[in-house]
Coordinates of N, CA and C in Angstrom, one line a residue:
Chain R
E1 N 89.9 76.8 205.9 CA 91.3 77.0 206.3 C 91.4 77.4 207.7
V2 N 92.2 76.8 208.5 CA 92.5 77.2 209.9 C 93.4 78.4 209.9
Q3 N 92.9 79.4 210.6 CA 93.7 80.7 210.6 C 93.5 81.4 211.9
L4 N 94.5 82.2 212.3 CA 94.5 83.1 213.4 C 95.0 84.4 213.0
V5 N 94.2 85.5 213.3 CA 94.6 86.8 212.9 C 94.6 87.7 214.1
E6 N 95.8 88.2 214.5 CA 95.9 89.1 215.7 C 95.7 90.6 215.3
S7 N 95.3 91.4 216.2 CA 95.1 92.8 216.0 C 95.2 93.5 217.4
G8 N 95.3 94.8 217.3 CA 95.3 95.6 218.6 C 96.6 96.1 219.1
G9 N 97.7 95.7 218.4 CA 99.0 96.2 218.8 C 99.2 97.7 218.5
G10 N 100.3 98.2 219.0 CA 100.5 99.6 218.7 C 101.5 100.2 219.7
L11 N 101.7 101.5 219.6 CA 102.6 102.2 220.5 C 101.8 102.7 221.7
V12 N 102.4 102.5 222.9 CA 101.7 102.9 224.1 C 102.8 103.3 225.1
Q13 N 102.4 104.3 225.9 CA 103.4 104.8 226.9 C 103.5 103.8 228.1
P14 N 104.6 103.9 228.8 CA 104.7 103.0 230.0 C 103.6 103.3 231.0
G15 N 103.0 102.3 231.5 CA 101.9 102.4 232.4 C 100.6 102.3 231.7
G16 N 100.6 102.3 230.4 CA 99.3 102.3 229.6 C 98.8 100.9 229.5
S17 N 97.7 100.8 228.7 CA 97.0 99.5 228.5 C 96.8 99.3 227.0
L18 N 96.7 98.0 226.6 CA 96.3 97.6 225.3 C 95.5 96.3 225.4
R19 N 94.6 96.1 224.5 CA 93.9 94.8 224.4 C 94.2 94.2 223.0
L20 N 94.9 93.1 223.1 CA 95.1 92.3 221.8 C 94.0 91.4 221.5
S21 N 93.6 91.3 220.3 CA 92.6 90.3 219.8 C 93.2 89.3 218.9
C22 N 92.6 88.1 218.9 CA 93.0 87.1 218.0 C 91.7 86.4 217.4
A23 N 91.4 86.6 216.2 CA 90.2 86.1 215.6 C 90.6 84.8 214.9
A24 N 89.8 83.7 215.2 CA 90.0 82.4 214.7 C 89.0 82.1 213.6
S25 N 89.5 81.3 212.6 CA 88.6 80.8 211.6 C 89.0 79.4 211.3
G26 N 88.0 78.6 210.9 CA 88.3 77.2 210.5 C 88.3 76.2 211.6
F27 N 88.1 76.7 212.8 CA 88.0 75.9 214.0 C 87.3 76.7 215.1
T28 N 87.0 76.0 216.2 CA 86.3 76.7 217.3 C 87.2 76.8 218.5
V29 N 87.5 78.0 219.0 CA 88.5 78.3 220.0 C 88.1 77.6 221.3
S30 N 86.8 77.4 221.5 CA 86.4 76.8 222.8 C 86.8 75.3 222.9
T31 N 87.2 74.7 221.9 CA 87.6 73.3 221.9 C 89.1 73.1 222.0
Y32 N 89.8 74.1 222.1 CA 91.3 74.0 222.2 C 91.8 74.9 223.4
T33 N 93.0 74.5 223.9 CA 93.8 75.4 224.7 C 94.3 76.4 223.8
M34 N 94.2 77.7 224.2 CA 94.7 78.8 223.4 C 95.9 79.5 224.1
T35 N 96.8 80.0 223.4 CA 98.1 80.5 223.9 C 98.5 81.8 223.4
W36 N 99.2 82.6 224.2 CA 99.9 83.8 223.7 C 101.4 83.6 223.9
V37 N 102.2 83.9 222.9 CA 103.6 83.8 223.0 C 104.1 85.2 222.5
R38 N 105.2 85.7 223.0 CA 105.8 86.9 222.5 C 107.3 86.8 222.2
Q39 N 107.7 87.8 221.4 CA 109.1 87.8 221.0 C 109.6 89.2 221.0
A40 N 110.5 89.5 221.9 CA 111.1 90.9 221.9 C 112.0 91.1 220.7
P41 N 112.3 92.3 220.3 CA 113.1 92.5 219.2 C 114.5 91.8 219.3
G42 N 114.8 91.0 218.3 CA 116.1 90.3 218.2 C 116.2 89.2 219.2
K43 N 115.2 88.9 219.9 CA 115.3 87.9 221.0 C 114.5 86.6 220.6
G44 N 114.5 85.6 221.5 CA 113.8 84.4 221.3 C 112.4 84.4 221.7
L45 N 111.7 83.3 221.7 CA 110.3 83.2 222.0 C 110.1 83.1 223.5
E46 N 109.0 83.7 224.0 CA 108.7 83.6 225.4 C 107.2 83.3 225.5
W47 N 106.9 82.2 226.2 CA 105.5 81.8 226.4 C 104.9 82.9 227.4
V48 N 103.7 83.4 227.2 CA 103.1 84.4 228.0 C 102.0 83.9 228.9
A49 N 101.0 83.2 228.2 CA 99.8 82.8 228.9 C 99.0 81.8 228.1
N50 N 98.2 81.0 228.8 CA 97.3 80.2 228.0 C 96.0 80.0 228.8
I51 N 94.9 79.6 228.1 CA 93.6 79.4 228.7 C 93.1 78.0 228.2
K52 N 92.7 77.2 229.2 CA 92.2 75.9 228.8 C 90.9 75.9 228.1
E53 N 90.6 74.7 227.5 CA 89.4 74.6 226.7 C 88.1 75.1 227.4
D54 N 87.9 74.8 228.6 CA 86.7 75.2 229.3 C 86.7 76.6 229.9
G55 N 87.9 77.2 229.7 CA 88.0 78.6 230.2 C 88.2 78.8 231.7
S56 N 88.2 77.7 232.4 CA 88.3 77.8 233.9 C 89.7 78.0 234.3
D57 N 90.6 77.5 233.6 CA 92.0 77.6 234.0 C 92.8 78.5 233.1
K58 N 93.5 79.4 233.7 CA 94.4 80.3 233.0 C 95.7 80.4 233.7
Y59 N 96.8 80.4 232.9 CA 98.1 80.4 233.4 C 99.0 81.5 232.8
Y60 N 99.9 82.0 233.6 CA 100.7 83.2 233.1 C 102.2 83.0 233.5
V61 N 103.0 83.6 232.7 CA 104.4 83.7 233.1 C 104.5 84.7 234.2
D62 N 105.4 84.6 235.2 CA 105.5 85.4 236.3 C 105.5 86.9 236.0
S63 N 106.3 87.2 235.0 CA 106.5 88.6 234.6 C 105.3 89.4 234.2
V64 N 104.2 88.7 233.9 CA 103.0 89.4 233.5 C 101.8 89.2 234.5
K65 N 102.0 88.3 235.5 CA 100.9 88.0 236.4 C 100.5 89.3 237.1
G66 N 99.2 89.5 237.2 CA 98.6 90.7 237.8 C 98.5 91.9 236.9
R67 N 99.1 91.8 235.7 CA 99.0 92.9 234.8 C 98.3 92.4 233.5
F68 N 98.5 91.2 233.1 CA 97.8 90.7 231.8 C 96.7 89.8 232.2
T69 N 95.7 89.8 231.4 CA 94.6 88.8 231.5 C 94.2 88.2 230.2
I70 N 94.2 86.9 230.1 CA 93.8 86.2 228.9 C 92.3 85.8 229.0
S71 N 91.6 85.9 227.9 CA 90.2 85.6 227.9 C 89.8 85.2 226.5
R72 N 88.6 84.7 226.5 CA 88.0 84.1 225.2 C 86.6 84.5 225.1
D73 N 86.1 84.8 223.9 CA 84.7 85.0 223.6 C 84.3 84.0 222.6
N74 N 83.6 83.0 223.1 CA 83.2 81.9 222.2 C 82.3 82.3 221.1
A75 N 81.4 83.3 221.4 CA 80.4 83.7 220.4 C 81.2 84.4 219.2
K76 N 82.3 85.1 219.5 CA 83.1 85.7 218.5 C 84.2 84.9 218.0
N77 N 84.3 83.7 218.6 CA 85.4 82.8 218.2 C 86.8 83.5 218.3
S78 N 87.0 84.2 219.4 CA 88.2 85.0 219.5 C 88.9 84.8 220.8
L79 N 90.2 85.1 220.8 CA 91.0 85.1 222.0 C 91.5 86.5 222.3
Y80 N 91.7 86.9 223.5 CA 92.1 88.2 223.9 C 93.3 88.2 224.9
L81 N 94.0 89.3 224.9 CA 95.0 89.5 225.9 C 94.9 91.0 226.4
Q82 N 94.4 91.2 227.6 CA 94.3 92.5 228.1 C 95.6 92.8 228.9
M83 N 96.3 93.9 228.4 CA 97.6 94.2 229.0 C 97.5 95.5 229.7
N84 N 97.7 95.5 231.0 CA 97.7 96.8 231.8 C 99.1 97.1 232.4
N85 N 99.3 98.3 232.8 CA 100.5 98.7 233.4 C 101.7 98.2 232.6
L86 N 101.7 98.5 231.3 CA 102.7 98.1 230.4 C 104.1 98.7 230.7
R87 N 105.1 97.9 230.5 CA 106.5 98.3 230.8 C 107.3 98.2 229.5
A88 N 108.4 98.8 229.4 CA 109.3 98.8 228.3 C 109.6 97.4 227.9
E89 N 109.8 96.5 228.9 CA 110.2 95.2 228.6 C 109.1 94.3 228.0
D90 N 107.9 94.9 227.9 CA 106.8 94.2 227.3 C 106.8 94.4 225.8
T91 N 107.7 95.2 225.3 CA 107.8 95.5 223.9 C 108.1 94.2 223.1
A92 N 107.3 93.8 222.2 CA 107.5 92.5 221.5 C 106.5 92.4 220.4
V93 N 106.7 91.4 219.6 CA 105.6 90.8 218.7 C 104.9 89.8 219.5
Y94 N 103.6 89.9 219.5 CA 102.7 89.0 220.3 C 102.0 88.1 219.3
Y95 N 102.2 86.8 219.5 CA 101.5 85.8 218.7 C 100.5 85.0 219.5
C96 N 99.3 84.8 218.8 CA 98.4 83.9 219.4 C 98.6 82.5 218.8
G97 N 98.2 81.5 219.5 CA 98.4 80.1 218.9 C 97.3 79.2 219.4
R98 N 97.1 78.1 218.7 CA 96.2 77.1 219.0 C 97.0 75.9 219.6
G99 N 96.6 75.5 220.8 CA 97.2 74.3 221.4 C 98.1 74.6 222.5
T100 N 98.4 73.6 223.3 CA 99.3 73.7 224.4 C 100.7 73.9 223.8
A101 N 101.1 72.9 223.0 CA 102.3 73.1 222.1 C 101.7 73.6 220.8
V102 N 101.9 74.9 220.6 CA 101.2 75.6 219.6 C 101.4 75.0 218.2
A103 N 100.3 74.6 217.6 CA 100.4 73.9 216.3 C 100.0 74.9 215.2
V104 N 99.2 75.9 215.5 CA 98.8 76.9 214.5 C 99.1 78.3 215.1
W105 N 99.8 79.1 214.4 CA 100.2 80.4 214.8 C 99.6 81.5 214.0
G106 N 99.3 82.6 214.7 CA 98.9 83.8 213.9 C 100.2 84.5 213.4
Q107 N 100.0 85.6 212.7 CA 101.1 86.3 212.1 C 101.8 87.3 213.0
G108 N 101.1 87.6 214.1 CA 101.7 88.4 215.2 C 101.2 89.9 215.1
T109 N 101.2 90.5 216.2 CA 100.9 92.0 216.3 C 102.0 92.6 217.2
T110 N 102.5 93.8 216.8 CA 103.6 94.4 217.4 C 103.1 95.4 218.5
V111 N 103.7 95.2 219.7 CA 103.4 96.1 220.8 C 104.7 96.8 221.2
T112 N 104.7 98.2 221.2 CA 105.8 99.0 221.5 C 105.5 99.8 222.7
V113 N 106.2 99.7 223.8 CA 106.0 100.5 225.0 C 107.1 101.5 225.1
S114 N 106.8 102.7 224.9 CA 107.8 103.7 224.9 C 107.2 105.1 225.2
S115 N 108.0 106.0 225.8 CA 107.5 107.3 226.0 C 108.0 108.3 224.9
Chain K
D1 N 111.1 77.5 237.7 CA 110.8 77.3 236.3 C 111.8 76.3 235.7
I2 N 111.3 75.6 234.7 CA 112.2 74.7 234.0 C 113.0 75.4 233.0
Q3 N 114.3 75.3 233.0 CA 115.2 76.0 232.1 C 115.5 75.0 230.9
M4 N 115.4 75.5 229.7 CA 115.7 74.8 228.5 C 116.9 75.3 227.8
T5 N 117.9 74.5 227.6 CA 119.2 74.9 227.1 C 119.4 74.2 225.8
Q6 N 119.5 75.0 224.7 CA 119.8 74.5 223.4 C 121.3 74.6 223.0
S7 N 121.7 73.6 222.3 CA 123.1 73.7 221.8 C 123.2 73.0 220.4
P8 N 124.0 73.6 219.5 CA 124.7 74.8 219.7 C 123.7 76.0 219.5
S9 N 124.2 77.2 219.8 CA 123.4 78.4 219.6 C 123.3 78.8 218.1
S10 N 124.3 78.4 217.4 CA 124.3 78.5 215.9 C 125.2 77.5 215.3
L11 N 125.0 77.2 214.1 CA 125.8 76.3 213.3 C 125.8 76.6 211.8
S12 N 126.8 76.3 211.2 CA 126.9 76.5 209.7 C 126.9 75.1 209.1
A13 N 126.1 74.9 208.1 CA 126.0 73.6 207.4 C 125.8 73.8 205.9
S14 N 126.0 72.7 205.2 CA 125.8 72.7 203.7 C 124.5 72.0 203.4
V15 N 124.0 72.3 202.2 CA 122.8 71.5 201.7 C 123.2 70.1 201.6
G16 N 122.4 69.2 202.2 CA 122.7 67.8 202.2 C 123.2 67.2 203.5
D17 N 123.7 68.1 204.3 CA 124.3 67.7 205.6 C 123.2 67.2 206.5
R18 N 123.7 66.3 207.4 CA 122.8 65.9 208.5 C 123.1 66.8 209.7
V19 N 122.0 67.4 210.3 CA 122.1 68.4 211.3 C 121.4 67.9 212.6
T20 N 122.1 68.1 213.7 CA 121.5 67.7 215.0 C 121.5 68.8 216.0
I21 N 120.4 69.1 216.6 CA 120.3 70.2 217.6 C 119.8 69.5 218.9
T22 N 120.4 69.9 219.9 CA 120.2 69.3 221.2 C 119.4 70.3 222.1
C23 N 118.5 69.8 222.9 CA 117.8 70.6 223.9 C 117.8 69.9 225.2
R24 N 118.3 70.5 226.3 CA 118.4 69.9 227.6 C 117.5 70.6 228.6
A25 N 116.6 69.9 229.3 CA 115.8 70.5 230.3 C 116.4 70.4 231.7
S26 N 116.2 71.4 232.5 CA 116.8 71.4 233.9 C 116.2 70.4 234.8
Q27 N 115.0 69.8 234.4 CA 114.4 68.7 235.1 C 113.7 67.8 234.1
A28 N 113.3 66.6 234.5 CA 112.6 65.7 233.6 C 111.3 66.3 233.2
I29 N 111.0 66.2 231.9 CA 109.7 66.7 231.4 C 108.9 65.6 230.6
K30 N 109.2 64.4 231.0 CA 108.5 63.3 230.3 C 108.7 63.5 228.8
N31 N 107.6 63.4 228.0 CA 107.8 63.6 226.5 C 107.2 64.9 226.0
Y32 N 107.0 65.8 226.9 CA 106.3 67.1 226.6 C 107.2 68.1 226.0
L33 N 107.8 67.8 224.8 CA 108.8 68.6 224.2 C 108.4 68.9 222.7
A34 N 108.4 70.1 222.3 CA 108.0 70.5 221.0 C 109.2 71.3 220.3
W35 N 109.2 71.2 219.0 CA 110.2 72.0 218.2 C 109.5 72.9 217.2
F36 N 110.1 74.1 217.0 CA 109.6 75.1 216.1 C 110.7 75.6 215.2
Q37 N 110.3 76.0 214.0 CA 111.2 76.6 213.1 C 110.7 78.1 212.9
Q38 N 111.6 79.0 212.8 CA 111.2 80.4 212.5 C 112.2 81.0 211.5
K39 N 111.7 81.6 210.5 CA 112.5 82.3 209.5 C 112.3 83.8 209.8
P40 N 113.3 84.6 209.4 CA 113.3 86.0 209.7 C 112.0 86.7 209.2
G41 N 111.4 87.5 210.1 CA 110.2 88.2 209.7 C 108.9 87.4 209.6
E42 N 109.0 86.1 210.0 CA 107.9 85.2 209.9 C 107.5 84.7 211.3
A43 N 106.2 84.3 211.4 CA 105.8 83.6 212.7 C 106.5 82.2 212.8
P44 N 106.6 81.7 214.0 CA 107.1 80.4 214.1 C 106.2 79.4 213.4
K45 N 106.8 78.2 213.1 CA 106.1 77.1 212.5 C 106.3 75.9 213.4
S46 N 105.3 75.1 213.7 CA 105.4 73.9 214.5 C 106.0 72.8 213.6
L47 N 107.0 72.1 214.2 CA 107.5 71.0 213.5 C 107.2 69.7 214.2
I48 N 107.4 69.6 215.5 CA 107.3 68.3 216.2 C 106.6 68.6 217.6
Y49 N 105.8 67.7 218.0 CA 105.2 67.8 219.3 C 105.3 66.4 220.0
G50 N 105.2 66.4 221.3 CA 105.3 65.1 222.0 C 106.7 64.4 221.7
T51 N 107.7 65.2 221.6 CA 109.1 64.7 221.3 C 109.3 64.1 219.9
I52 N 108.4 63.3 219.4 CA 108.6 62.5 218.2 C 107.6 62.7 217.1
Y53 N 106.5 63.3 217.4 CA 105.4 63.4 216.4 C 105.5 64.6 215.5
L54 N 105.6 64.3 214.2 CA 105.6 65.4 213.2 C 104.3 66.0 213.0
Q55 N 104.3 67.3 212.9 CA 103.0 68.0 212.6 C 102.7 67.7 211.1
S56 N 101.5 67.8 210.8 CA 101.0 67.5 209.4 C 101.7 68.4 208.5
G57 N 102.2 67.8 207.4 CA 102.9 68.6 206.3 C 104.3 68.8 206.5
V58 N 104.9 68.4 207.7 CA 106.3 68.6 207.9 C 107.1 67.5 207.2
P59 N 108.1 67.8 206.4 CA 108.8 66.8 205.7 C 109.5 65.7 206.6
S60 N 109.6 64.5 206.1 CA 110.1 63.4 206.9 C 111.6 63.5 207.2
R61 N 112.3 64.4 206.6 CA 113.7 64.6 207.0 C 113.9 65.2 208.4
F62 N 112.8 65.7 208.9 CA 112.8 66.2 210.3 C 112.4 65.0 211.2
S63 N 113.2 64.8 212.3 CA 112.8 63.9 213.3 C 113.2 64.3 214.7
G64 N 112.5 63.8 215.7 CA 112.8 64.2 217.1 C 112.9 62.9 217.9
S65 N 113.8 63.1 218.9 CA 114.0 61.9 219.8 C 114.3 62.4 221.2
G66 N 114.4 61.5 222.1 CA 114.8 61.9 223.5 C 113.9 61.5 224.5
S67 N 114.3 61.7 225.8 CA 113.4 61.4 226.9 C 114.0 62.0 228.2
G68 N 113.2 62.2 229.2 CA 113.7 62.7 230.4 C 114.1 64.2 230.3
T69 N 115.4 64.4 230.2 CA 115.9 65.8 230.1 C 116.6 66.1 228.8
D70 N 116.9 65.1 228.0 CA 117.7 65.3 226.8 C 117.0 64.9 225.6
F71 N 116.9 65.9 224.6 CA 116.1 65.8 223.4 C 116.9 66.3 222.2
T72 N 116.5 65.7 221.1 CA 117.3 66.0 219.8 C 116.3 66.3 218.7
L73 N 116.6 67.3 217.9 CA 116.0 67.5 216.6 C 117.1 67.2 215.5
T74 N 116.7 66.3 214.6 CA 117.6 65.9 213.5 C 117.0 66.3 212.2
I75 N 117.8 66.9 211.3 CA 117.4 67.1 209.9 C 118.3 66.2 209.1
S76 N 117.8 65.2 208.5 CA 118.6 64.1 207.9 C 119.4 64.6 206.7
S77 N 118.8 65.5 205.9 CA 119.5 66.0 204.7 C 119.0 67.5 204.5
L78 N 119.9 68.4 205.0 CA 119.5 69.8 205.0 C 119.1 70.4 203.6
Q79 N 118.0 71.0 203.6 CA 117.6 71.6 202.3 C 117.6 73.2 202.4
P80 N 117.7 73.8 201.3 CA 117.8 75.3 201.3 C 116.8 76.0 202.1
E81 N 115.5 75.5 202.1 CA 114.5 76.1 202.9 C 114.5 75.8 204.4
D82 N 115.5 75.0 204.8 CA 115.7 74.7 206.3 C 116.5 75.7 207.0
F83 N 117.2 76.6 206.3 CA 118.0 77.6 207.0 C 117.1 78.6 207.7
A84 N 117.2 78.5 209.1 CA 116.2 79.2 209.9 C 116.7 79.1 211.4
T85 N 116.0 79.6 212.3 CA 116.2 79.4 213.7 C 115.2 78.4 214.3
Y86 N 115.7 77.5 215.1 CA 114.9 76.4 215.7 C 114.9 76.6 217.2
Y87 N 113.7 76.4 217.7 CA 113.4 76.5 219.2 C 112.8 75.2 219.7
C88 N 113.2 74.8 220.9 CA 112.5 73.8 221.6 C 111.6 74.4 222.7
Q89 N 110.6 73.7 223.2 CA 109.8 74.2 224.2 C 109.3 73.0 225.0
Q90 N 109.3 73.2 226.4 CA 108.7 72.2 227.2 C 107.3 72.6 227.6
C91 N 106.4 71.6 227.6 CA 105.0 71.8 227.9 C 104.6 70.9 229.1
D92 N 105.6 70.6 230.0 CA 105.3 69.7 231.1 C 104.8 70.5 232.3
A93 N 105.4 71.6 232.6 CA 105.1 72.4 233.8 C 105.1 73.9 233.5
Y94 N 104.1 74.6 234.1 CA 104.0 76.0 233.9 C 105.1 76.8 234.7
P95 N 105.6 77.8 234.2 CA 105.4 78.4 232.8 C 106.1 77.6 231.8
F96 N 105.4 77.3 230.7 CA 106.1 76.6 229.6 C 107.2 77.5 229.1
T97 N 108.4 76.9 228.9 CA 109.6 77.6 228.6 C 110.2 77.1 227.3
F98 N 110.8 78.1 226.5 CA 111.5 77.8 225.3 C 113.0 77.8 225.5
G99 N 113.6 77.1 224.7 CA 115.1 77.2 224.6 C 115.5 78.5 223.9
G100 N 116.8 78.8 224.0 CA 117.2 80.1 223.5 C 117.3 80.1 221.9
G101 N 117.2 79.0 221.3 CA 117.2 79.0 219.8 C 118.5 78.5 219.3
T102 N 118.5 77.9 218.1 CA 119.6 77.5 217.3 C 119.5 78.0 215.9
R103 N 120.4 78.9 215.5 CA 120.4 79.5 214.2 C 121.2 78.6 213.2
V104 N 120.5 78.1 212.2 CA 121.2 77.2 211.2 C 121.5 78.1 210.0
E105 N 122.7 78.3 209.7 CA 123.2 79.1 208.6 C 123.8 78.3 207.5
I106 N 123.9 79.0 206.3 CA 124.5 78.3 205.2 C 126.0 78.4 205.3
K107 N 126.7 77.3 205.1 CA 128.2 77.3 205.1 C 128.7 77.7 203.7

């Protein structure tokens, strides 16, 4: 069964860091573009970042450039999102997904940035 | 950035109704348009990619159409499980952007 399971969310103070993980099963992450999407409380979906199949190309929404880093560990078949210098506006449920137009979604992990 | 505008933002419909949701891009995006369904408290679910292609397992009452800047999601006969929020997304140019969503409610 194809599945994505996120972890690593939590409560963090403004300016702090978190690393989100997304463990894949049933397929190999290195053969797909992988994506992070977030959803602030009561709001719509926002595309955050993706990483191409070969890992050489990474793209980010402007609001996270320079603060967030997407990466992949092929040996662990996992996707990551390193989030630094977090702001209140980064508070959201973060979903990982398979594909450019995400076809497979994880269940999400909640990040709350608050003092 | 490409702006995606969905209309209406919400609608009320009855079981069996034909429902149409529109998504307009601020510039031409070829056919790189996807649709997603999201129910409260759940992750989104992919319905359509490439404007017209149904994801595996999606009922045939869902269909997509359009080109250039104007796209449509149609539900031919609304079922109880279809009451949800629907989002479009363009995947033509970074950053990939979503529409604001259309909430489909029970009349």
